Short mmCIF file of C-alpha atoms in Angstrom, two decimals:
data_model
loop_
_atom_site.label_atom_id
_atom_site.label_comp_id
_atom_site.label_asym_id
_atom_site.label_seq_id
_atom_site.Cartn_x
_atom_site.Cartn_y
_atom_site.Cartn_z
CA UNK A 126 15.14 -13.59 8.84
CA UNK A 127 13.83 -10.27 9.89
CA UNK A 128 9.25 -10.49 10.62
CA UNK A 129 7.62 -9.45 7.88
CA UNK A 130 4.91 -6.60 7.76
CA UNK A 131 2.03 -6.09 5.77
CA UNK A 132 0.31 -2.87 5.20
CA UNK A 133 -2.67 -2.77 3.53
CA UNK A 134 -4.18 -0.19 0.92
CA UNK A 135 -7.05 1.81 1.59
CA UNK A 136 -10.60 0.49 1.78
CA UNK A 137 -8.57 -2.65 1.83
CA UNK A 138 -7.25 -5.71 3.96
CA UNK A 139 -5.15 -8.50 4.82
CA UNK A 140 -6.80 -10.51 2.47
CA UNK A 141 -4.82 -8.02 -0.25
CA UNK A 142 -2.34 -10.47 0.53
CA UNK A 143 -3.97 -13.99 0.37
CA UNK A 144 -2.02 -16.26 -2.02
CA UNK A 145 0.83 -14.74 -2.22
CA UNK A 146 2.77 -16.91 0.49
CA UNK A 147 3.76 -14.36 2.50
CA UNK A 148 2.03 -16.46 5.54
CA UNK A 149 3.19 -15.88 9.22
CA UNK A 150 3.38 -12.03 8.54
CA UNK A 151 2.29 -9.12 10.88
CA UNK A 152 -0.82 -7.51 9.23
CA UNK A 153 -1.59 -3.78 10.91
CA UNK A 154 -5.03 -1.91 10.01
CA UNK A 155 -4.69 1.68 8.91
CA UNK A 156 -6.75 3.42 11.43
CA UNK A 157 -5.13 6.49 12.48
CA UNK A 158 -6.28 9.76 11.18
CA UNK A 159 -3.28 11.17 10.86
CA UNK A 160 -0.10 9.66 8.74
CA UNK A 161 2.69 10.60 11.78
CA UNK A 162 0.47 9.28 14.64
CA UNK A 163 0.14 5.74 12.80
CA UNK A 164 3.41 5.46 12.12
CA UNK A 165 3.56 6.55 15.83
CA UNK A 166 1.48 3.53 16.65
CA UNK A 167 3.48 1.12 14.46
CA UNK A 168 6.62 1.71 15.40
CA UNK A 169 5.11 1.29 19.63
CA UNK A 170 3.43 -2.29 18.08
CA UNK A 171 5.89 -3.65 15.48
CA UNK A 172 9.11 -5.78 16.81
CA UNK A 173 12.56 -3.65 16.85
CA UNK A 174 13.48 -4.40 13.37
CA UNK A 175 11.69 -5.86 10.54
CA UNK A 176 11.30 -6.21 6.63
CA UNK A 177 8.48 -3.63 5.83
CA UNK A 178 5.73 -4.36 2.57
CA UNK A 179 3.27 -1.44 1.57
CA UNK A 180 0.70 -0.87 -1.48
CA UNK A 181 -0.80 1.93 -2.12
CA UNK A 182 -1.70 3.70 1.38
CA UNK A 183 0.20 1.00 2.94
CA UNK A 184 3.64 2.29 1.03
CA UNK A 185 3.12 5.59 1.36
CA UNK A 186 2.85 4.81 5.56
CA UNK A 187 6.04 2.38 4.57
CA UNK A 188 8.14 5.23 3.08
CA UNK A 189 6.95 7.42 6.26
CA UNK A 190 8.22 4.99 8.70
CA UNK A 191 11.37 4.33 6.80
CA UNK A 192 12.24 8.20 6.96
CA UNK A 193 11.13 8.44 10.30
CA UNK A 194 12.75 5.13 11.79
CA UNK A 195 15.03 3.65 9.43
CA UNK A 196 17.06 1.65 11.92
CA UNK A 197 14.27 -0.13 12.62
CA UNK A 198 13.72 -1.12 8.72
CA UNK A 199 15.68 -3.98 7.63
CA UNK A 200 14.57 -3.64 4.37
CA UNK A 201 11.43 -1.79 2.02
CA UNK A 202 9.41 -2.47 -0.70
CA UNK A 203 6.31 -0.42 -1.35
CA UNK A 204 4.09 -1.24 -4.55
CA UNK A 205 1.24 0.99 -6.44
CA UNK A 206 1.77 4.38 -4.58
CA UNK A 207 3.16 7.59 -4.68
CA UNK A 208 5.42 9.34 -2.88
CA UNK A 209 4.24 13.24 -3.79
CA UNK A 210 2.47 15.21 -2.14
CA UNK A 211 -1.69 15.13 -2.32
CA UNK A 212 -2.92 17.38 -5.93
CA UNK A 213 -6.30 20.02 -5.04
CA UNK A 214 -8.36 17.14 -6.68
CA UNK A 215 -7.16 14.20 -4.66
CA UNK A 216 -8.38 16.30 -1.96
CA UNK A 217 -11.98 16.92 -3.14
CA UNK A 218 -11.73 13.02 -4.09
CA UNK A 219 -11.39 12.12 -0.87
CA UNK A 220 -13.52 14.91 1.10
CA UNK A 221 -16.30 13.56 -1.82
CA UNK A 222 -15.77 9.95 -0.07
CA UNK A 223 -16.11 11.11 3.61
CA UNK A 224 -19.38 13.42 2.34
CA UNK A 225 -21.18 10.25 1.13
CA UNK A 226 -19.94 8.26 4.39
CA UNK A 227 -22.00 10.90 6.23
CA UNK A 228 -24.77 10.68 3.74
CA UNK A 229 -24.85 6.96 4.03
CA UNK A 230 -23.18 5.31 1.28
CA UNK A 231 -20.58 2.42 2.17
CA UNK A 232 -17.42 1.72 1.70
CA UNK A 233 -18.51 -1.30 -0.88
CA UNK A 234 -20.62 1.10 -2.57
CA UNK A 235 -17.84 3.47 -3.16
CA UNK A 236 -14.93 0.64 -3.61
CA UNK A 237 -17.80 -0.49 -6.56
CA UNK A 238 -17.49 3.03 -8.11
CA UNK A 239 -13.77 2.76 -8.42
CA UNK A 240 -13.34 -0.37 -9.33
CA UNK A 241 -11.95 -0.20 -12.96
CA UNK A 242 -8.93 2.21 -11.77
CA UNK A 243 -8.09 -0.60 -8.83
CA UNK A 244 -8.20 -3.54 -11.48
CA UNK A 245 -7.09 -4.11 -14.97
CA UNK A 246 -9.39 -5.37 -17.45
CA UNK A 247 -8.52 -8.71 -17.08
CA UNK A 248 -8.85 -9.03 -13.30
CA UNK A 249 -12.25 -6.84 -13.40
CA UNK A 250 -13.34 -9.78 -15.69
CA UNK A 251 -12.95 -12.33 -12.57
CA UNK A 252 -16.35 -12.43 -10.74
CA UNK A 253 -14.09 -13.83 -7.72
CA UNK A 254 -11.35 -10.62 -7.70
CA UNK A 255 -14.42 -8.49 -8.31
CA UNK A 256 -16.08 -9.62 -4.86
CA UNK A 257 -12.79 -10.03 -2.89
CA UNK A 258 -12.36 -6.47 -3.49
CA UNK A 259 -15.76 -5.03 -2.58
CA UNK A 260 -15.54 -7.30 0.42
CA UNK A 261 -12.71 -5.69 1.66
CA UNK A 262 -14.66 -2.77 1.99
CA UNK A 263 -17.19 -4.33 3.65
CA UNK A 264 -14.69 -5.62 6.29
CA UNK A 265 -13.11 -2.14 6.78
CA UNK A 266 -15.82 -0.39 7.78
CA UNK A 267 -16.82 2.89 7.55
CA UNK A 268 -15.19 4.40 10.71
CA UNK A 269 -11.79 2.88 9.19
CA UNK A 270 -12.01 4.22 6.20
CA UNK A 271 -12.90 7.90 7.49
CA UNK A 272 -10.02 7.42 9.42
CA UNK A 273 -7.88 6.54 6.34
CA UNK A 274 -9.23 9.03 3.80
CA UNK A 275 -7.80 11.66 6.91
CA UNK A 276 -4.90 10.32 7.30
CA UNK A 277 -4.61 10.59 3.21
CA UNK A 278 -5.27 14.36 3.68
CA UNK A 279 -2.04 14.76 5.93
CA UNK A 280 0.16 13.18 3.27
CA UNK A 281 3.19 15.37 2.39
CA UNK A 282 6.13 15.42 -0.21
CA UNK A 283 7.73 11.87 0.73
CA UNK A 284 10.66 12.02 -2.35
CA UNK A 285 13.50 14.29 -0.21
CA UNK A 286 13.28 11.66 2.65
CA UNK A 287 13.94 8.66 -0.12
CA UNK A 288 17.20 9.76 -0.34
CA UNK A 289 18.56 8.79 2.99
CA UNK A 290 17.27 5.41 3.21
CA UNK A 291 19.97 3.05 4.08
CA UNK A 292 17.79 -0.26 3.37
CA UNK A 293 17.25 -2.11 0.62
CA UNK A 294 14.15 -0.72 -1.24
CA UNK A 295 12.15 -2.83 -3.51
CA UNK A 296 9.64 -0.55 -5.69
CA UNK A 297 6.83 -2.74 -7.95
CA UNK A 298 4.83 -1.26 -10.25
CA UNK A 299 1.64 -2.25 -12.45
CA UNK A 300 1.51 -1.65 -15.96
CA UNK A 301 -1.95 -1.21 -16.03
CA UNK A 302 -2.04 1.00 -13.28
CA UNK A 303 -4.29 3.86 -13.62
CA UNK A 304 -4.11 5.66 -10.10
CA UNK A 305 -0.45 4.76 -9.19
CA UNK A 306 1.90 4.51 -12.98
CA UNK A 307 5.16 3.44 -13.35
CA UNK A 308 6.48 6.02 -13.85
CA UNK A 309 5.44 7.27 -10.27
CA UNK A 310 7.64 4.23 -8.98
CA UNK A 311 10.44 4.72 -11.42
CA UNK A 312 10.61 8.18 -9.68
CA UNK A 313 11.23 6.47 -6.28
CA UNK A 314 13.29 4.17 -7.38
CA UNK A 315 15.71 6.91 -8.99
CA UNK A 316 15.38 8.43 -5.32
CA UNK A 317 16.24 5.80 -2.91
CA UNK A 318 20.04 4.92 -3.13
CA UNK A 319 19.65 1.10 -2.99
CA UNK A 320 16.31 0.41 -4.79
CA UNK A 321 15.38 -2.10 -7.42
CA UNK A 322 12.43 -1.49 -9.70
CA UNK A 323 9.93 -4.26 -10.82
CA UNK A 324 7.01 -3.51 -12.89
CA UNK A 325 4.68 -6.29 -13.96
CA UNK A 326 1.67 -6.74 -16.12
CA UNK A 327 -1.30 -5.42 -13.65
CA UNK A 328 -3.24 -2.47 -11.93
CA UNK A 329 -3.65 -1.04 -8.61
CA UNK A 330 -4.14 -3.89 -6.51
CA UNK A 331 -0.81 -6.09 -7.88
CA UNK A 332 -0.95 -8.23 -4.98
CA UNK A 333 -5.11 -9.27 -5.39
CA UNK A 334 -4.28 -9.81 -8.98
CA UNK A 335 -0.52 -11.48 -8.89
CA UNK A 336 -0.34 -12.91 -5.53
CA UNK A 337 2.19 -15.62 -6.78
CA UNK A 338 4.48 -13.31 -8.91
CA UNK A 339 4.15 -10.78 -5.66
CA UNK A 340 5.03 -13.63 -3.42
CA UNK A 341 8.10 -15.02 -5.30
CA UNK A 342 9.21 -11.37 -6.13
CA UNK A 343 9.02 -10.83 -1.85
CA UNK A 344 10.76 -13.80 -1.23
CA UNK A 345 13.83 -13.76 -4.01
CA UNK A 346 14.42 -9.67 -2.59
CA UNK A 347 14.54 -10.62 0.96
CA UNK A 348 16.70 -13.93 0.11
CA UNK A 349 19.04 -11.61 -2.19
CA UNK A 350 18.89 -8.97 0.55
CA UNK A 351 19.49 -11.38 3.37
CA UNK A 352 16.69 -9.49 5.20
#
């Protein structure tokens, strides 16, 4: 089978991934402030063809590299993103973030004021979820996540390249979602010729909360796939 990648969300890490069985994968940090230089960088560091995993920032990167290099993507599945372009007050959202990064505030600090859009009730009512997910904040660091909340800023209108893609695409969504909906996935899904949507019971962070229903949902697409 094809190496599998892992990208990561933002303010988040490879330990998104941790209990999912997914071991022996290629986990890249998101630390280019601009969304066509790290693909750039990627596609220079990954190996000529591979089986491509995304959430959040991570798919939205995914869906960019796809477009940009799809020979090189055996196969796609992107989770809890979106694949429009950036609205006025995601903007101020994240030019909010970098102003209290200059002012002092960390990225724990502001992954603490978010918290009940990245997890669903039940997860936020897991002391061990709840400090996984700060902790990833701690371990990006704030010079990552400036990096990250610019390279959100260059986003653009991702849906007119999903048309293209030869690859199988898998597209999972969270029914609890609050920042990334279903129906933003259902959207892809009815964009990319060979997609398969998923949605299961859980927010933002699907693969913190559902690491074993992530895993076997991975595993069962690539083996189906042959990818």
């Amino acid at each position: 089978m094809h190496p599998l990648v892992l990208l990561p969300g933002m303010n988040c890490t490879a330990d998104l991934w941790t209990g999912a069985d997914l071991d022996g994968a290629i986990t890249p940090a998101l630390d280019v402030p601009d969304i066509g230089a790290q693909v750039d960088r990627l596609l220079d560091d990954l190996p000529p063809r591979f089986v491509l995993v995304g959430l959040s920032l991570g798919a939205i990167v995914g869906m960019a590299l796809a477009h940009r290099a799809p020979a090189r993507v055996a196969g796609l599945c992107v989770m809890s993103t979106n694949a429009k372009a950036p609205t006025g007050a995601q903007r101020s959202a994240w030019q909010d973030w970098l102003d209290r990064l200059d002012a002092g505030e960390s990225p724990r600090a502001l992954q603490h004021g978010i918290l009940p859009a990245l997890l669903s009730p039940d997860a936020a009512a897991r002391p061990e979820l709840v400090e996984r997910t700060l902790r990833m904040g701690d371990d990006t660091g704030a010079a990552v996540l400036r990096a990250q909340l610019r390279m959100q800023a260059t986003r653009s209108d991702l849906r007119p390249g999903l048309r293209g893609l030869p690859m199988p695409v898998l597209v999972v969504s969270g029914q609890q979602d609050a920042i990334c909906p279903p129906l933003f996935h259902a959207e892809i899904a009815g964009a990319a010729p060979h997609a398969r949507a998923v949605s299961i019971d859980g927010g933002h962070l699907l693969a913190l909360e559902r690491p074993a229903e992530i895993g076997s949902l991975v595993r069962n697409w690539r083996r189906q796939s042959r990818i």
